[in-house]
CSV table of C-alpha atoms and ligand atoms in Angstrom, one decimal:
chain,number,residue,atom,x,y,z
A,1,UNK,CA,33.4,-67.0,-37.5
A,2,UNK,CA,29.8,-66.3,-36.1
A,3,UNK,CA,27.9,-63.2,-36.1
A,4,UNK,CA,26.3,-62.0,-32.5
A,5,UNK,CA,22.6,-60.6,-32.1
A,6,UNK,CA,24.1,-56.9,-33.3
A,7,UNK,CA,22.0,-54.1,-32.0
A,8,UNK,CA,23.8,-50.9,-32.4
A,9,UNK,CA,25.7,-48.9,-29.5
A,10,UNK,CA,28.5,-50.9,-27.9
A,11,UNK,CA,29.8,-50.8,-24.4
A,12,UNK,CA,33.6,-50.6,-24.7
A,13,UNK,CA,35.7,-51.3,-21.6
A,14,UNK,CA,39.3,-50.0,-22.0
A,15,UNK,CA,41.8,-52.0,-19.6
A,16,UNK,CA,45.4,-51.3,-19.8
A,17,UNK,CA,48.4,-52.2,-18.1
A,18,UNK,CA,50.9,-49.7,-16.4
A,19,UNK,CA,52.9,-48.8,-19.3
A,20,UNK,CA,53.8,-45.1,-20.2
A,21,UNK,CA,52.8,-46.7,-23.8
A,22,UNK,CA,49.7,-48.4,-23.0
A,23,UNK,CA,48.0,-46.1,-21.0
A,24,UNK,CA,49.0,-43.4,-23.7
A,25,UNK,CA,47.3,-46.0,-26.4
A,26,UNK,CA,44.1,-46.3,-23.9
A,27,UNK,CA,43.6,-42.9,-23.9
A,28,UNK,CA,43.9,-41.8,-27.6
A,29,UNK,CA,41.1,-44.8,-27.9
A,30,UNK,CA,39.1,-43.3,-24.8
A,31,UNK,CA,39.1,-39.7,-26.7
A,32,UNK,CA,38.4,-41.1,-30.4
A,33,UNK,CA,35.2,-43.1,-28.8
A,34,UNK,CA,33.4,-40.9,-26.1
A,35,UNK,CA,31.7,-38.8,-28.6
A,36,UNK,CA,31.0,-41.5,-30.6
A,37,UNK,CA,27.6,-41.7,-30.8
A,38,UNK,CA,27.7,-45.9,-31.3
A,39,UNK,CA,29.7,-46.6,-28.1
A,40,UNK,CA,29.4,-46.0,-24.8
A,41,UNK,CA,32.8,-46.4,-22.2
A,42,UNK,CA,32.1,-48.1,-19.1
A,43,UNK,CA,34.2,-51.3,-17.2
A,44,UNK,CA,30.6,-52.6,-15.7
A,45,UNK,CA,29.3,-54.8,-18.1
A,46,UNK,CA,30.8,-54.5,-21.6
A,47,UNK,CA,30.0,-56.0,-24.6
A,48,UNK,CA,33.2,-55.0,-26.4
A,49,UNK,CA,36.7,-55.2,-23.9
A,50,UNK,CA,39.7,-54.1,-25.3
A,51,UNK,CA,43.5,-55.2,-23.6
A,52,UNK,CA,46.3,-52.9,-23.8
A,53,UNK,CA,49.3,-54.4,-22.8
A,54,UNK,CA,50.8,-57.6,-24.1
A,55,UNK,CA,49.5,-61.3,-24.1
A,56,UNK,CA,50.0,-61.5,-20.4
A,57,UNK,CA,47.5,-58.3,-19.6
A,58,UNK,CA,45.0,-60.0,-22.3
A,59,UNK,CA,45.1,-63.3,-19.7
A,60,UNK,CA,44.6,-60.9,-17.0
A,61,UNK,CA,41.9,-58.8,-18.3
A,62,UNK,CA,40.2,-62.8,-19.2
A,63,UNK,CA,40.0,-63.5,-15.4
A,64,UNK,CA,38.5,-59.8,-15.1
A,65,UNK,CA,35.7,-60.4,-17.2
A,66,UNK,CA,35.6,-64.6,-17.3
A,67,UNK,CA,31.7,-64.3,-15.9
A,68,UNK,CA,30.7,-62.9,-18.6
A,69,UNK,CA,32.0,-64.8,-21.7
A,70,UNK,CA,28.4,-65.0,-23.4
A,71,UNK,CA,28.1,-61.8,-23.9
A,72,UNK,CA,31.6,-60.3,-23.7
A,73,UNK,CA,34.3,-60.1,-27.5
A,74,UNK,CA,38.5,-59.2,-26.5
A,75,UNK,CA,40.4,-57.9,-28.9
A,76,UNK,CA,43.9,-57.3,-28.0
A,77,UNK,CA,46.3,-53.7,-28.7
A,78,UNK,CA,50.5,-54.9,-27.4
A,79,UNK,CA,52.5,-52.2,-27.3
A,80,UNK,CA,55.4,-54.3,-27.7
A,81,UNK,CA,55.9,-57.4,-30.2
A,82,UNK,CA,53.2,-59.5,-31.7
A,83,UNK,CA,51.2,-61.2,-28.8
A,84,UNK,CA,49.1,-64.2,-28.9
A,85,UNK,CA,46.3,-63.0,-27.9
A,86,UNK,CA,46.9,-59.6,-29.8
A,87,UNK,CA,45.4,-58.4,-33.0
A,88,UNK,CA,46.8,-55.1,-33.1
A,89,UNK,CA,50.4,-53.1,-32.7
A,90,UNK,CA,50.6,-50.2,-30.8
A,91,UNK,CA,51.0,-48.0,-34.0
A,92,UNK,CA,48.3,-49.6,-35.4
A,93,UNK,CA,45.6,-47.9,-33.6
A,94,UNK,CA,43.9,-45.7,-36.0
A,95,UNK,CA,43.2,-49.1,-38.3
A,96,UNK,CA,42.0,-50.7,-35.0
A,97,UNK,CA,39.4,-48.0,-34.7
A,98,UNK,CA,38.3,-48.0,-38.2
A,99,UNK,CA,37.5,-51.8,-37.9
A,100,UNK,CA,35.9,-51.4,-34.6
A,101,UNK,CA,33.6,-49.2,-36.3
A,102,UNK,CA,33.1,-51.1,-39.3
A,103,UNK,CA,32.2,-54.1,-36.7
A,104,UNK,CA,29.0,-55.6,-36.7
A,105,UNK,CA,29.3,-58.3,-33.8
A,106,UNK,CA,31.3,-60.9,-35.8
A,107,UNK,CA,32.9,-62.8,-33.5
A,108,UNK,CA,35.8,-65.6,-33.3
A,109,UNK,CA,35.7,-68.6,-30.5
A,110,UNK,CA,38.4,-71.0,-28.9
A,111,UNK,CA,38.0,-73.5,-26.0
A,112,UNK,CA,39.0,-72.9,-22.6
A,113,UNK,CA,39.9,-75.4,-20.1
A,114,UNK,CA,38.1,-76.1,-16.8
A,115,UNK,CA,39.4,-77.2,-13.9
A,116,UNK,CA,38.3,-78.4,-10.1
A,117,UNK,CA,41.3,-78.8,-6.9
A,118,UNK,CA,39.9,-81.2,-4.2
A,119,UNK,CA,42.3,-81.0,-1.0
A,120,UNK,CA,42.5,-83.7,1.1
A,121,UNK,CA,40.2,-81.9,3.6
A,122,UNK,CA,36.9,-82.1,1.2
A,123,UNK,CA,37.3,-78.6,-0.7
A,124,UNK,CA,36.9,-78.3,-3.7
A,125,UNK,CA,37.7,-75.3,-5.8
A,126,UNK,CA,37.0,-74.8,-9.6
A,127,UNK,CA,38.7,-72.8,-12.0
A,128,UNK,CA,38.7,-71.6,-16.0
A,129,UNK,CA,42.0,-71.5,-18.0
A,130,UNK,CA,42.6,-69.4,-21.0
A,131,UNK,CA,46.1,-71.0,-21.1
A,132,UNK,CA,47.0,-74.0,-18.7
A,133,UNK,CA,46.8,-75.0,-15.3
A,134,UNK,CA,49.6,-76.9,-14.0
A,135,UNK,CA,49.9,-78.9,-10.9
A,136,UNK,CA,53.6,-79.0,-9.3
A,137,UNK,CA,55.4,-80.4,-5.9
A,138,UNK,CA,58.6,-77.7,-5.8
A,139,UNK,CA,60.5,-79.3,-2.3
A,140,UNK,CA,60.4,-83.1,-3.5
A,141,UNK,CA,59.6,-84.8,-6.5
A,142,UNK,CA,55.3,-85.3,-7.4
A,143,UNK,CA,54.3,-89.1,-7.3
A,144,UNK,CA,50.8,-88.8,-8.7
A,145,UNK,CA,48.6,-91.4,-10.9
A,146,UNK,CA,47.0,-90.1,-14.1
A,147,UNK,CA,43.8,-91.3,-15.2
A,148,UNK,CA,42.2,-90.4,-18.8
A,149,UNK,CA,38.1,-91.0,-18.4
A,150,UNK,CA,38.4,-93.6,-15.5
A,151,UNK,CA,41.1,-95.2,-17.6
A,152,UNK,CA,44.5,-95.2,-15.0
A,153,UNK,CA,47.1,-94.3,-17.3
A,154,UNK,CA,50.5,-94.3,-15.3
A,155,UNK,CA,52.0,-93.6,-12.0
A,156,UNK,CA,53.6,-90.0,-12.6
A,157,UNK,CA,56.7,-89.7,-11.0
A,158,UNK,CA,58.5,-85.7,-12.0
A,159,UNK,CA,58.3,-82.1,-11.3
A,160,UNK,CA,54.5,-81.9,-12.5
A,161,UNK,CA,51.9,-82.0,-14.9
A,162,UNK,CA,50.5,-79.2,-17.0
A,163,UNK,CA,47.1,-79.6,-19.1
A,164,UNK,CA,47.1,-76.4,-22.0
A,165,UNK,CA,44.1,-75.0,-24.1
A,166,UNK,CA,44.6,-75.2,-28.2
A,167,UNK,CA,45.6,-71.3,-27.3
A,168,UNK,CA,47.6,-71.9,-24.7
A,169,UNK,CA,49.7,-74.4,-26.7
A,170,UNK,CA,52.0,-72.2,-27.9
A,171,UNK,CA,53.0,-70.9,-24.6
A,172,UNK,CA,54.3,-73.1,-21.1
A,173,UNK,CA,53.2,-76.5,-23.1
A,174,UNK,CA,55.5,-75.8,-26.0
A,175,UNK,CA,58.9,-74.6,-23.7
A,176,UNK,CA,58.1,-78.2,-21.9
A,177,UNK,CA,58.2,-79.2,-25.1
A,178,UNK,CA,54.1,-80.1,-26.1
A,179,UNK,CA,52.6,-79.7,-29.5
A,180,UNK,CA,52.0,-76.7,-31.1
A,181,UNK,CA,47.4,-77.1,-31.2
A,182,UNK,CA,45.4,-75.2,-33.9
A,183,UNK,CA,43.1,-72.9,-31.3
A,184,UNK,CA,40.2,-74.0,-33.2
A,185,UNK,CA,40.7,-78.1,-32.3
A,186,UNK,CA,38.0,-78.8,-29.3
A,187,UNK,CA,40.6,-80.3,-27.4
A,188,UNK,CA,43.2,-80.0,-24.7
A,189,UNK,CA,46.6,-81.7,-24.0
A,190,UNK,CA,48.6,-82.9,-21.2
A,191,UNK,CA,52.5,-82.3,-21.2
A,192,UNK,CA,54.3,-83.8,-18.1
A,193,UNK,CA,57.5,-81.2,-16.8
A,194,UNK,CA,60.8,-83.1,-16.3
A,195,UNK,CA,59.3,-86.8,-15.8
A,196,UNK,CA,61.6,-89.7,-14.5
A,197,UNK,CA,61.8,-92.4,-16.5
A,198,UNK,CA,63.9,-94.9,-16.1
A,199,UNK,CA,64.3,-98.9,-15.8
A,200,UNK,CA,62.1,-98.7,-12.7
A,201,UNK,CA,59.6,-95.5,-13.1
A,202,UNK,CA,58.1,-95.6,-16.7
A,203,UNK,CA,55.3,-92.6,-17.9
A,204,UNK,CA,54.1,-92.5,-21.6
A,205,UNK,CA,56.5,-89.0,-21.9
A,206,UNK,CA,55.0,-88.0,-25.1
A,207,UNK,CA,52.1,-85.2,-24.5
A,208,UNK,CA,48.5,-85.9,-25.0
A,209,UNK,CA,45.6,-84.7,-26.7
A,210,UNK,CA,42.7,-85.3,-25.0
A,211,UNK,CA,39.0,-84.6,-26.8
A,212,UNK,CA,36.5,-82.5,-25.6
A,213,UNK,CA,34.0,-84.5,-23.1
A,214,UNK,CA,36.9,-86.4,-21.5
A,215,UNK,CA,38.4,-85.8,-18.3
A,216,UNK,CA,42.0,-86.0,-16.9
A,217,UNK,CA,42.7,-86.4,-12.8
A,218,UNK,CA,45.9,-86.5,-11.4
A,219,UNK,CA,45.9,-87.8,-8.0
A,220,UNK,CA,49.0,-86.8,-5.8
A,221,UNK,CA,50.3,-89.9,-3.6
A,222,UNK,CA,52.3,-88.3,-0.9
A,223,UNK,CA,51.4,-85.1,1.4
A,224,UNK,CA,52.7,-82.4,1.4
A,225,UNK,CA,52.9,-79.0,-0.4
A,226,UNK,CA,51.4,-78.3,-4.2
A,227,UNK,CA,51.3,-75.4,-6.3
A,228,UNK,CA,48.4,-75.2,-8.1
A,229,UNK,CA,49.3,-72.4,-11.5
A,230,UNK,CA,45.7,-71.3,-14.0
A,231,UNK,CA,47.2,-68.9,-16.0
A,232,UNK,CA,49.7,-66.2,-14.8
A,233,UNK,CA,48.4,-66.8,-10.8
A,234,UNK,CA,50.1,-69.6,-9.0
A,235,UNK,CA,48.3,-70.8,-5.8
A,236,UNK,CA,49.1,-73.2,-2.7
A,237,UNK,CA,47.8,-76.3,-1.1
A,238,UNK,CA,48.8,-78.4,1.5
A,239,UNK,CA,47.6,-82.0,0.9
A,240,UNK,CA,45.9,-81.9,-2.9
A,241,UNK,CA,44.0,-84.9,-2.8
A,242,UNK,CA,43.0,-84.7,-6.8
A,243,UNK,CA,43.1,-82.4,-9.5
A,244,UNK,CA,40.9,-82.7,-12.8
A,245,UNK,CA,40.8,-80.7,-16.3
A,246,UNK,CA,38.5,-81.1,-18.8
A,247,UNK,CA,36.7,-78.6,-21.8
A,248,UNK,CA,35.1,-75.9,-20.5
A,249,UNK,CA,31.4,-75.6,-22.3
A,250,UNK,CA,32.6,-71.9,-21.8
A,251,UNK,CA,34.9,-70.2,-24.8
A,252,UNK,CA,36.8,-67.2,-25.5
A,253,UNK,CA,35.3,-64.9,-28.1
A,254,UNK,CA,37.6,-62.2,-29.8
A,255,UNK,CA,36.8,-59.6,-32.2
A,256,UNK,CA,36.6,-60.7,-35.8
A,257,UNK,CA,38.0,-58.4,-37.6
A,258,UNK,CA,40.1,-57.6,-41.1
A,259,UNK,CA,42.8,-57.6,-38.3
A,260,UNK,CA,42.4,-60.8,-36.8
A,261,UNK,CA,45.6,-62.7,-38.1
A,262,UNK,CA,45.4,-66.5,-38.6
A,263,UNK,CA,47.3,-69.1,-36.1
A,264,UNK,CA,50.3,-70.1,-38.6
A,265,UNK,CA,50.9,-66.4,-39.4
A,266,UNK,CA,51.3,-65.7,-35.4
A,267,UNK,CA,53.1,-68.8,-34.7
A,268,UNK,CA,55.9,-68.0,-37.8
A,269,UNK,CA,56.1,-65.0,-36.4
A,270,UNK,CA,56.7,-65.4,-32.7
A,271,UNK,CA,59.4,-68.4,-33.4
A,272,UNK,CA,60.7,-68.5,-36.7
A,273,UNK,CA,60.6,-65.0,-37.9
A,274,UNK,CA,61.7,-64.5,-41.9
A,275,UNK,CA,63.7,-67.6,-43.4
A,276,UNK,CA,66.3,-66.9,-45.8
A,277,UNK,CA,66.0,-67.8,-49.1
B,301,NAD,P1,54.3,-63.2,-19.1
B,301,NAD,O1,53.0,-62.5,-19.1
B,301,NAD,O2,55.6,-62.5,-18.9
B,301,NAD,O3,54.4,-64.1,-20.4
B,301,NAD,C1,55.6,-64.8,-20.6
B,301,NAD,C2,55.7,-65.0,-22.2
B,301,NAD,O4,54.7,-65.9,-22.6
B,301,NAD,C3,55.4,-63.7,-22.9
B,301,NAD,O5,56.4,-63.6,-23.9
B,301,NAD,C4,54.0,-63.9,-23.6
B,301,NAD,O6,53.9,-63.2,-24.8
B,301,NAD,C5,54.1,-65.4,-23.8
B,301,NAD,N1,52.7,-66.0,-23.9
B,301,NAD,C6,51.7,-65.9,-23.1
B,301,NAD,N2,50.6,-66.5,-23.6
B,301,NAD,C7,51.0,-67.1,-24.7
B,301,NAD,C8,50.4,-67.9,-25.7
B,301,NAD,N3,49.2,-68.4,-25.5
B,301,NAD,N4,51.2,-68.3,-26.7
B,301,NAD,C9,52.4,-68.0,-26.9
B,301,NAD,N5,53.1,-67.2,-26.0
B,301,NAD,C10,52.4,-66.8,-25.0
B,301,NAD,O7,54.3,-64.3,-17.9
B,301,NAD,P2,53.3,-64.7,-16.8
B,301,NAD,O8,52.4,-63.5,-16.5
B,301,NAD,O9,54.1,-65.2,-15.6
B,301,NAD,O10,52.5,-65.9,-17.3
B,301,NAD,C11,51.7,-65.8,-18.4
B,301,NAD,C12,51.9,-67.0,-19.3
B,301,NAD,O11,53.2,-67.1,-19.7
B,301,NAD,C13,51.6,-68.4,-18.6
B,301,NAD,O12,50.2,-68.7,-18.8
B,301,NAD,C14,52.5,-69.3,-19.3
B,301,NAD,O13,51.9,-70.0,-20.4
B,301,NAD,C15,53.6,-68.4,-19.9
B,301,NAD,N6,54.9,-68.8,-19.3
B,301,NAD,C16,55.7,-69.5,-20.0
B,301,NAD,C17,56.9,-69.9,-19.4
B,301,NAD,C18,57.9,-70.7,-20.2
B,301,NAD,O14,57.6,-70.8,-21.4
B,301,NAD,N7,58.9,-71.2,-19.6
B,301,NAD,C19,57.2,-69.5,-18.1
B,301,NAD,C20,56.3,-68.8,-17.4
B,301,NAD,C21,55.1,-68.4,-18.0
């Protein structure tokens, strides 16, 4: 946990999703802080941006604000079960205001994952995940080569190739069936999605954890059409010539609060819930 240069009134964006329940949560917070005299509301330029929603609105409201992650701390309100990405319950919201007045710029930091799409035509177009980003051939089956730091690792043969943050670990990297990363590990791991292996096409299968200051590329072999995902937004190309992912020197900051709950408490909770004794 680190402490930012605090210097009194906060600017406090409020972003909610279309729920009855969040925008109900968004504005009990928007009437407890506008005649607070240490905060002022406003979307353009906050130093404080609070997500109503669940962990998907908390990824959008990321992309909102992603220019501005020196200055900007999330902190997360679901209205439904436990997010990720969320510190707070819906009900909780009178505990989330007493810590957000008790707060004193602490902040809490994970790494984020950078990424660049070069089509075959010369573009290249870069991108930050909070997440993953995947790379996938939907009509026909991706023949790609994946290199770690220069080193060609394997000719890919599958449905695709997804490279996850320590956050996004716990989300489409651990259904394809990738480790489970603490958020604070400067690293980032590649987990292929339904690889063919057989006596004649071979890949390593396992994921990989790749450190921060390497580089993965995946160069596609055969033309045709790719969907390129970063988060909850899937794009297409025609003709990817190579895609790479590496550490952003970008992270996330969140709120550090009493509130903030530790990784194995959120991870117990979202998969194995109470054990009986
Ligand atoms: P969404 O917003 O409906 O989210 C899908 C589920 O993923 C939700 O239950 C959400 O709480 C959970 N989730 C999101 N980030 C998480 C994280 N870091 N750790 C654990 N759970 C997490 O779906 P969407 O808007 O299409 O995509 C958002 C994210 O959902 C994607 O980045 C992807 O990681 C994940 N997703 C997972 C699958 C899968 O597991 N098969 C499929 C699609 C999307």
């Amino acid at each position: 946990m680190t402490q930012m240069n605090y210097t009194g009134k906060s600017r406090v964006a409020i972003i909610a999703n279309g729920k009855y329940q969040s925008k109900r949560i968004a504005s009990k917070i928007f009437s407890a802080l506008k005649h607070d005299p240490n905060f002022y509301l406003s979307k353009d330029n906050p130093d404080i941006v609070i997500s109503i929603g669940g962990d998907g609105m908390l990824l959008s409201v990321f992309h909102m604000y992603e220019k501005a992650l020196d200055k900007v701390r999330f902190v997360g309100i679901h209205t439904g079960h436990l997010g990720f990405y969320t510190d707070y319950r819906d009900f909780e919201v009178d505990e989330f205001l007493k810590n957000l007045r008790l707060d004193r710029g602490e902040k809490i930091s994970y790494p984020l994952l950078r990424v660049t799409v070069t089509t075959a035509d010369g573009r290249i177009v870069t991108a930050r995940a909070l997440n993953e980003a995947s790379l996938r051939r939907i009509e026909k089956t991706m023949v790609a080569d994946v290199a770690i730091n220069g080193t060609q690792l394997e000719r890919f043969r599958g449905d695709g190739i997804t490279v996850s943050t320590p956050t996004g670990s716990t989300a489409y990297n651990k259904s394809i069936g990738g480790a489970v990363l603490h958020p604070t590990v400067e690293a980032f791991q590649m987990t292929e999605i339904a690889s063919l292996n057989n006596r004649v096409y071979r890949t390593l299968g396992s994921s990989i954890i790749i450190p921060k200051g390497e580089t993965v590329t995946i160069e596609p072999k055969r033309v045709g059409s790719y969907t390129v995902s970063i988060d909850n937004k899937s794009f297409s190309y025609r003709n990817v010539a190579k895609m790479e992912f590496f550490l952003d020197d970008k992270k996330i900051s969140f709120l550090s609060t009493p509130s903030h709950i530790g990784f194995w408490e959120r991870v117990k909770d979202a998969f194995i819930g109470e054990v009986d004794e």
